[in-house]
Amino acid sequence: MANKEDQYTQTAEAVLTAVGGTDNISSVTHCMTRLRFNLKDESIPKDDKVQNIKGVIGVNRAGGQYQVIIGQTVAKVYDALTAVSGLKRNAPIDENLDANLSKEKQPFTWKGLGTTILNKLAGCLTPLIPILIAASMFKMFAAIFGPTMLNWLSTSSDTYRLFVLVGDAGFYFFPIFLGYTASKQFHTSTMVSMFLGAILLDPNLVNIVKAGKAFSVYGIPMTLVDYSSGVIPIIVAVWIMSYVEKFFKKYTPDALSTIFVPTLTIIVMLPLTLTIIGPAGTFLGRYISDGILAFGKMGGIWSILGVAIIGALWEILVMTGMHLIMISTMMMIFAQSGHENFVDLGAIAASFAVAGMCLGASLRIKDKDEKALGFSYLIASLIGGVTEPGLYGIAVRYKKPFIGMMIGGFLGGLYAGATHVTAYVLVPVANFLALTGYVGGSTANFVNGVISGVIAFTGAAVATYMIGVSSKEQQDVENADADFKLVEA
């Protein structure tokens, strides 16, 4: 234990020196896998030197931060870093709460509008992944143990109905959950935002929609829309509400603001949400969802290649942070349709390709320490569900394995697309449990989903082993080994 603590301290001290010492650090925190520095002078750290520090997997510069990728032991290295430097400890970053890591307000540009919209959408949706995962898992339990597969539970049993109830709740009340996360993104009242989401799900409104009878809001005809599991309507509504609430806060006396600000805000938002924003947002959400689902079901070469390309390029998207946009789209489709047959397929194939690449590279690498690290990255990916150690520790570091990883992801995605696989459960897309996402449809669907993961893993392992690794360090090891064999001969 002491040796490990010493190792964390050595890594922390080396990183501290490499980034310019305490005097060059404005602040430092960490996320799941990275130390995140706000530096006064970002030109001081040399990336090649930092990533060669023992215990460091790689580096990244994004959002005005200098990010040192450590992996699963980042919290321990962070503790050692703050201990040796005397720097202030900050709470770990929850990357899901805000897709924008930089807190500096950027000037508005039409060119950056699309990115801003997608970042806000990702910021609203990604914190809800645990809810969707848990709800999806209960739906999976009902599918596996119910009449569909094992038939251990009848549809009338309390356990089966409980599984269905919990699974449906996670999706049905999505607008309320989104009210919370959207309020954080648009800096408005959390409770009023959730209240607005609850209004959309009120049983009285639901009954009005089901009855199909005309209804008006202040005399304005309301389009009858079912908002359960909706995504876009509540996000747009909270965005508009942030300006409405700000207006009333500005012009309402402080003594009366507690009563009148939330009341007047809801009074204004009711017609806007129920007659304009809600119907328009529902139409847009269904258009996007149905369009992607239809694309995945086309069965043509472009549909199949689309899944394969996502499988090949997914980890590049992870490196740039753009995968959050794809995940947001995937979550929206799951919330509204209960299944997805495009993005998730490529993402799952890519995650298995990372594990396969780690295996192929580990078998090829000669250095014992590097080989052991490679196998640890394999376990971290396949069991722990963390792909960054393998991605940065092998793919980025040795370069050539990146090609093997992309080949595996492409082949796995190609098979999934060609066999029309559909994901029915939203699960973490980075470990072996991802394959349970294919439970819920036919047995053939699940079998083909598992096969696509095996193909991605095997394809990446074989391709990486055949292509080999490529770095000056590894080449030196191989040359020394070859020289030794010549002398021995």
XYZ file of C-alpha atoms in Angstrom:
489
model
C 0.000 0.000 0.000
C 2.815 2.363 0.931
C 4.540 1.698 -2.386
C 1.395 2.629 -4.277
C 1.044 5.845 -2.278
C 4.670 6.669 -3.064
C 3.961 6.061 -6.750
C 0.985 8.454 -6.687
C 3.164 11.065 -4.982
C 5.949 10.626 -7.547
C 3.483 11.014 -10.394
C 1.957 14.093 -8.761
C 5.340 15.725 -8.181
C 6.449 15.049 -11.758
C 3.226 16.465 -13.174
C 3.448 19.502 -10.892
C 6.953 20.252 -12.136
C 6.004 19.660 -15.778
C 3.113 22.136 -15.736
C 5.278 24.886 -14.298
C 4.888 24.407 -10.564
C 2.452 25.925 -8.138
C 3.094 29.475 -9.366
C 1.739 28.587 -12.822
C -1.477 26.988 -11.557
C -4.591 29.108 -11.059
C -6.639 26.116 -9.953
C -6.785 22.358 -10.349
C -9.535 19.782 -10.013
C -10.263 16.393 -11.515
C -13.021 14.399 -13.196
C -13.387 10.632 -13.592
C -10.048 10.120 -15.361
C -8.247 13.471 -15.694
C -6.450 16.126 -13.691
C -7.805 19.454 -14.957
C -5.481 22.448 -14.638
C -6.276 26.100 -15.235
C -2.800 27.431 -16.008
C -1.533 30.990 -16.149
C 0.823 30.120 -19.011
C -0.251 27.117 -21.090
C 2.947 27.206 -23.159
C 5.073 25.937 -20.251
C 4.010 22.258 -20.201
C 5.407 20.173 -23.071
C 2.902 17.507 -24.011
C 5.457 14.883 -25.005
C 7.259 15.196 -21.673
C 4.079 15.126 -19.598
C 2.686 12.020 -21.282
C 5.973 10.184 -20.676
C 5.627 10.620 -16.907
C 5.054 7.275 -15.206
C 1.383 7.032 -14.282
C 0.249 9.457 -17.001
C -1.719 8.067 -19.930
C -1.920 11.176 -22.087
C -2.716 14.884 -22.245
C -5.422 17.008 -23.771
C -6.037 20.739 -24.145
C -9.716 21.706 -24.159
C -12.082 24.315 -22.754
C -9.220 26.516 -21.547
C -7.871 23.674 -19.427
C -4.730 21.589 -19.503
C -5.916 18.034 -18.893
C -3.576 15.283 -17.737
C -5.159 11.863 -18.255
C -4.426 9.508 -15.357
C -7.191 6.934 -15.517
C -9.069 5.294 -12.663
C -6.523 6.305 -10.012
C -6.907 10.027 -10.752
C -8.499 10.790 -7.359
C -5.473 9.376 -5.525
C -3.023 11.296 -7.714
C -5.088 14.443 -7.157
C -4.930 13.934 -3.390
C -1.156 13.551 -3.623
C -0.892 16.619 -5.876
C -2.771 18.907 -3.514
C -0.804 17.507 -0.594
C 2.645 18.216 -2.080
C 1.677 21.550 -3.654
C -0.519 23.071 -0.978
C -3.040 24.004 -3.668
C -6.692 24.445 -2.738
C -8.765 21.297 -3.107
C -11.776 21.661 -5.395
C -14.788 19.407 -5.779
C -14.492 16.883 -8.609
C -16.067 17.945 -11.873
C -19.380 16.381 -12.799
C -18.970 16.608 -16.554
C -22.639 15.839 -17.052
C -23.851 19.046 -15.466
C -22.328 21.291 -18.080
C -20.970 20.321 -21.478
C -19.041 23.588 -21.582
C -15.949 23.269 -19.423
C -14.912 26.876 -19.877
C -16.811 29.318 -17.694
C -15.812 32.290 -19.793
C -18.734 33.734 -21.707
C -17.998 33.575 -25.389
C -19.223 36.298 -27.789
C -22.214 35.308 -29.887
C -21.501 34.253 -33.444
C -23.844 32.627 -35.950
C -21.077 30.167 -36.731
C -20.983 28.964 -33.140
C -24.773 28.845 -32.690
C -25.047 25.202 -33.711
C -22.305 24.157 -31.302
C -23.908 26.117 -28.462
C -27.293 24.467 -29.056
C -25.762 21.000 -29.144
C -23.701 21.677 -26.013
C -26.774 22.851 -24.121
C -28.718 19.818 -25.302
C -25.908 17.544 -24.137
C -25.712 19.402 -20.824
C -29.424 18.822 -20.240
C -29.465 15.165 -21.216
C -26.210 13.595 -20.071
C -26.865 14.015 -16.299
C -29.950 11.845 -16.802
C -28.003 8.847 -18.087
C -28.158 7.068 -14.677
C -31.970 7.346 -14.686
C -32.264 5.990 -18.218
C -29.800 3.202 -17.461
C -31.663 2.107 -14.320
C -35.065 2.346 -16.023
C -33.778 0.453 -19.053
C -32.323 -2.274 -16.861
C -35.695 -2.854 -15.188
C -37.307 -3.060 -18.608
C -34.630 -5.596 -19.489
C -35.407 -7.622 -16.346
C -39.074 -7.735 -17.380
C -38.094 -8.847 -20.885
C -35.645 -11.547 -19.722
C -37.650 -13.035 -16.860
C -41.088 -12.476 -18.397
C -42.944 -14.425 -21.115
C -40.793 -12.932 -23.864
C -37.695 -15.002 -22.999
C -37.291 -17.222 -19.912
C -40.960 -17.110 -18.879
C -40.090 -17.252 -15.172
C -42.576 -14.484 -14.394
C -46.135 -14.141 -15.648
C -47.447 -10.755 -16.699
C -49.841 -10.844 -13.731
C -47.126 -11.415 -11.101
C -46.294 -8.553 -8.744
C -42.569 -8.776 -9.524
C -43.129 -8.496 -13.274
C -45.502 -5.561 -12.843
C -43.002 -3.895 -10.482
C -40.228 -4.182 -13.077
C -42.487 -2.687 -15.737
C -43.662 0.072 -13.395
C -40.136 1.156 -12.478
C -38.935 0.962 -16.075
C -41.828 3.060 -17.365
C -41.454 5.653 -14.588
C -37.913 6.499 -15.655
C -39.094 7.411 -19.133
C -42.578 8.773 -18.413
C -41.418 11.481 -15.991
C -38.563 12.605 -18.219
C -39.919 16.166 -18.611
C -39.664 16.710 -14.847
C -36.092 15.421 -14.731
C -35.231 17.608 -17.707
C -36.795 20.587 -15.951
C -34.118 20.174 -13.294
C -31.122 19.788 -15.612
C -32.325 22.479 -18.038
C -32.633 24.956 -15.167
C -28.945 24.403 -14.429
C -28.027 25.041 -18.052
C -30.122 28.199 -18.421
C -29.593 29.517 -14.875
C -33.221 29.797 -13.856
C -35.372 28.567 -10.972
C -35.013 24.811 -10.557
C -38.285 24.288 -8.708
C -40.363 26.348 -11.160
C -38.720 24.522 -14.087
C -39.626 21.152 -12.583
C -43.144 22.454 -11.911
C -43.454 23.341 -15.587
C -42.422 19.778 -16.466
C -44.989 18.414 -14.002
C -47.748 20.464 -15.617
C -47.067 18.695 -18.914
C -47.626 15.342 -17.183
C -50.596 16.268 -14.999
C -53.242 13.476 -15.172
C -55.953 16.030 -16.039
C -54.007 17.205 -19.089
C -53.244 13.601 -20.027
C -56.954 12.757 -19.870
C -57.816 15.770 -22.006
C -55.333 14.618 -24.646
C -56.584 11.012 -24.510
C -60.214 12.139 -24.844
C -59.298 14.087 -27.953
C -61.635 16.946 -27.033
C -60.879 20.572 -27.838
C -59.171 22.576 -25.094
C -57.959 26.165 -24.955
C -55.476 28.149 -22.870
C -56.773 31.665 -22.208
C -58.970 31.186 -25.261
C -56.063 30.038 -27.460
C -56.700 26.565 -28.972
C -54.251 23.954 -27.678
C -52.860 21.217 -29.884
C -53.479 17.897 -28.134
C -50.052 16.417 -27.452
C -48.844 13.666 -25.113
C -45.745 15.050 -23.395
C -44.756 11.925 -21.456
C -41.151 10.983 -22.276
C -40.805 14.246 -24.209
C -37.406 15.893 -24.515
C -37.306 19.014 -26.657
C -40.540 20.748 -25.479
C -39.460 21.122 -21.845
C -35.874 22.113 -22.720
C -37.058 24.904 -25.028
C -39.744 25.921 -22.518
C -37.216 26.281 -19.692
C -34.911 28.269 -21.969
C -37.737 30.725 -22.751
C -38.775 30.701 -19.099
C -35.292 31.833 -18.051
C -35.917 35.166 -19.819
C -39.495 35.490 -18.571
C -38.448 34.885 -14.968
C -35.540 37.293 -15.293
C -37.964 39.995 -16.525
C -40.292 39.579 -13.548
C -37.401 39.459 -11.080
C -36.149 42.746 -12.437
C -39.448 44.630 -12.156
C -41.054 42.976 -9.103
C -40.351 44.560 -5.689
C -38.236 42.311 -3.460
C -40.959 42.150 -0.825
C -43.382 40.648 -3.348
C -40.995 38.599 -5.508
C -41.415 35.341 -3.579
C -45.128 35.247 -4.424
C -45.410 37.030 -7.736
C -42.293 36.002 -9.679
C -43.043 32.246 -9.870
C -46.801 32.855 -10.289
C -46.456 35.412 -13.088
C -43.774 33.290 -14.758
C -46.093 30.274 -14.949
C -49.028 32.464 -16.061
C -46.975 33.613 -19.048
C -45.429 30.226 -19.761
C -48.726 28.306 -19.880
C -49.914 29.592 -23.281
C -46.376 29.701 -24.663
C -45.672 26.099 -23.660
C -49.032 24.446 -24.331
C -49.931 26.189 -27.592
C -46.578 26.956 -29.253
C -43.408 25.491 -27.721
C -44.828 22.107 -26.742
C -46.440 21.146 -30.058
C -43.530 22.510 -32.103
C -40.940 20.792 -29.914
C -42.845 17.513 -30.002
C -43.010 17.632 -33.798
C -39.275 18.376 -34.047
C -38.365 15.623 -31.572
C -40.463 13.033 -33.365
C -39.082 14.164 -36.718
C -35.500 13.648 -35.536
C -36.293 10.385 -33.747
C -38.358 8.867 -36.548
C -35.833 10.024 -39.137
C -32.883 8.322 -37.455
C -34.875 5.166 -36.705
C -36.017 5.040 -40.321
C -32.444 5.522 -41.504
C -31.363 2.607 -39.338
C -34.140 0.407 -40.749
C -33.506 1.226 -44.392
C -31.240 -1.762 -44.771
C -29.471 -0.200 -47.714
C -25.730 0.136 -48.036
C -25.743 3.691 -46.649
C -27.605 2.680 -43.512
C -25.212 -0.218 -42.905
C -22.153 1.911 -43.622
C -23.483 4.630 -41.309
C -23.400 2.286 -38.317
C -19.975 0.985 -39.364
C -18.569 4.513 -39.649
C -19.862 5.407 -36.185
C -18.143 2.267 -34.878
C -14.880 3.275 -36.536
C -14.918 6.939 -35.505
C -16.624 6.794 -32.104
C -13.442 6.970 -30.020
C -12.281 9.991 -32.008
C -15.562 11.628 -31.039
C -14.817 10.671 -27.417
C -11.432 12.373 -27.614
C -12.992 15.604 -28.928
C -16.003 15.485 -26.612
C -18.363 15.352 -29.589
C -19.664 11.959 -28.477
C -21.878 13.787 -25.970
C -23.871 15.163 -28.894
C -24.374 11.666 -30.303
C -25.287 10.354 -26.851
C -27.827 13.169 -26.484
C -29.457 12.158 -29.757
C -29.443 8.519 -28.694
C -31.025 9.366 -25.328
C -33.730 11.445 -26.981
C -34.641 8.547 -29.258
C -34.697 6.082 -26.345
C -36.879 8.402 -24.284
C -39.407 8.887 -27.076
C -39.336 5.508 -28.850
C -38.015 3.021 -26.311
C -35.415 1.686 -28.752
C -32.628 2.844 -31.067
C -30.961 1.178 -34.040
C -28.177 3.451 -35.218
C -25.903 5.367 -32.816
C -25.895 2.811 -29.986
C -24.876 -0.002 -32.338
C -21.732 1.793 -33.478
C -20.886 2.982 -29.961
C -21.102 -0.517 -28.490
C -18.977 -1.942 -31.300
C -16.398 0.791 -30.700
C -16.176 0.044 -26.978
C -15.480 -3.637 -27.674
C -12.936 -2.596 -30.301
C -10.990 -0.658 -27.647
C -10.798 -3.786 -25.490
C -9.762 -5.876 -28.502
C -7.066 -3.376 -29.407
C -5.701 -3.563 -25.844
C -5.463 -7.348 -26.141
C -3.810 -7.269 -29.561
C -1.291 -4.626 -28.512
C -0.509 -6.389 -25.216
C 0.270 -9.622 -27.037
C 2.570 -7.746 -29.419
C 4.388 -5.504 -26.918
C 7.656 -6.973 -25.610
C 8.340 -4.754 -22.604
C 6.953 -6.487 -19.487
C 5.771 -3.301 -17.750
C 4.052 -1.991 -20.889
C 2.521 -5.411 -21.535
C 1.111 -5.505 -17.997
C -0.312 -2.010 -18.452
C -1.924 -3.119 -21.693
C -3.697 -6.003 -19.964
C -4.820 -3.666 -17.178
C -6.301 -1.364 -19.825
C -8.109 -4.394 -21.268
C -9.692 -5.129 -17.890
C -10.502 -1.440 -17.329
C -12.326 -1.345 -20.662
C -14.057 -4.715 -20.753
C -14.962 -4.923 -17.052
C -14.660 -1.420 -15.637
C -16.236 0.337 -18.591
C -13.501 2.989 -18.891
C -11.981 3.224 -22.381
C -9.734 6.246 -21.883
C -6.749 4.316 -20.435
C -6.630 2.073 -23.513
C -7.451 4.929 -25.854
C -4.667 7.204 -24.639
C -2.301 4.636 -23.157
C -2.141 2.474 -26.297
C -3.987 3.951 -29.300
C -2.661 7.494 -29.002
C 0.725 6.563 -27.578
C 1.658 3.868 -30.087
C -0.321 5.287 -33.069
C -0.691 2.105 -35.129
C -3.108 0.381 -32.704
C -5.498 3.238 -33.430
C -5.938 1.761 -36.900
C -6.639 -1.687 -35.473
C -9.216 -0.225 -33.100
C -10.989 1.573 -35.943
C -11.020 -1.600 -38.048
C -12.628 -3.563 -35.213
C -15.256 -0.866 -34.611
C -16.019 -0.701 -38.325
C -16.448 -4.486 -38.672
C -18.630 -4.784 -35.560
C -20.808 -1.875 -36.663
C -21.008 -3.268 -40.186
C -22.378 -6.587 -38.935
C -24.840 -4.896 -36.556
C -26.119 -2.672 -39.349
C -26.341 -5.504 -41.868
C -28.380 -7.688 -39.496
C -30.696 -4.813 -38.468
C -29.832 -5.051 -34.784
C -31.863 -2.820 -32.436
C -30.934 -1.658 -28.932
C -33.835 -1.754 -26.467
C -31.989 -0.935 -23.254
C -29.741 2.044 -22.609
C -26.701 0.700 -20.743
C -23.127 1.959 -20.301
C -21.586 1.561 -23.767
C -18.092 0.863 -22.524
C -18.133 -2.599 -20.941
C -19.443 -6.113 -21.536
C -22.839 -5.230 -20.026
C -23.475 -3.129 -23.122
C -24.560 -6.333 -24.864
C -27.586 -6.537 -22.583
C -28.862 -3.507 -24.471
C -29.977 -5.861 -27.232
C -32.405 -7.684 -24.927
C -36.059 -6.851 -25.469
C -36.635 -7.842 -29.059
C -36.285 -11.199 -30.740
C -33.727 -13.811 -29.764
C -32.066 -13.313 -33.155
C -31.662 -9.616 -32.349
C -29.794 -10.411 -29.120
C -27.641 -13.092 -30.767
C -26.672 -10.793 -33.630
C -25.918 -8.013 -31.149
C -23.563 -10.283 -29.209
C -21.932 -11.420 -32.459
C -21.331 -7.797 -33.485
C -19.515 -7.210 -30.173
C -17.423 -10.370 -30.622
C -16.549 -9.322 -34.183
C -15.504 -5.849 -33.009
C -13.363 -7.284 -30.204
C -11.773 -10.030 -32.311
C -11.339 -7.835 -35.375
C -9.565 -5.131 -33.379
C -7.360 -7.659 -31.562
C -6.283 -9.416 -34.765
C -5.840 -6.203 -36.759
C -3.806 -4.572 -33.975
C -1.601 -7.620 -33.557
C -0.950 -7.840 -37.299
C -0.327 -4.114 -37.733
C 1.836 -3.962 -34.628
C 2.732 -1.050 -32.392
C 4.755 1.964 -33.396
C 6.713 4.246 -31.105
C 10.371 5.036 -30.620
C 10.309 3.441 -27.186
C 8.771 0.201 -28.428
C 11.079 0.083 -31.464
C 14.088 0.383 -29.194
C 12.818 -2.502 -27.079
C 12.271 -4.689 -30.146
C 15.711 -3.798 -31.588
C 17.416 -4.583 -28.289
C 15.581 -7.892 -28.131
C 16.653 -8.688 -31.698
C 20.272 -7.759 -30.946
C 20.238 -9.986 -27.873
C 19.024 -12.931 -29.942
C 21.799 -12.358 -32.531
C 24.463 -12.289 -29.858
C 22.984 -15.367 -28.220
C 23.010 -17.150 -31.599
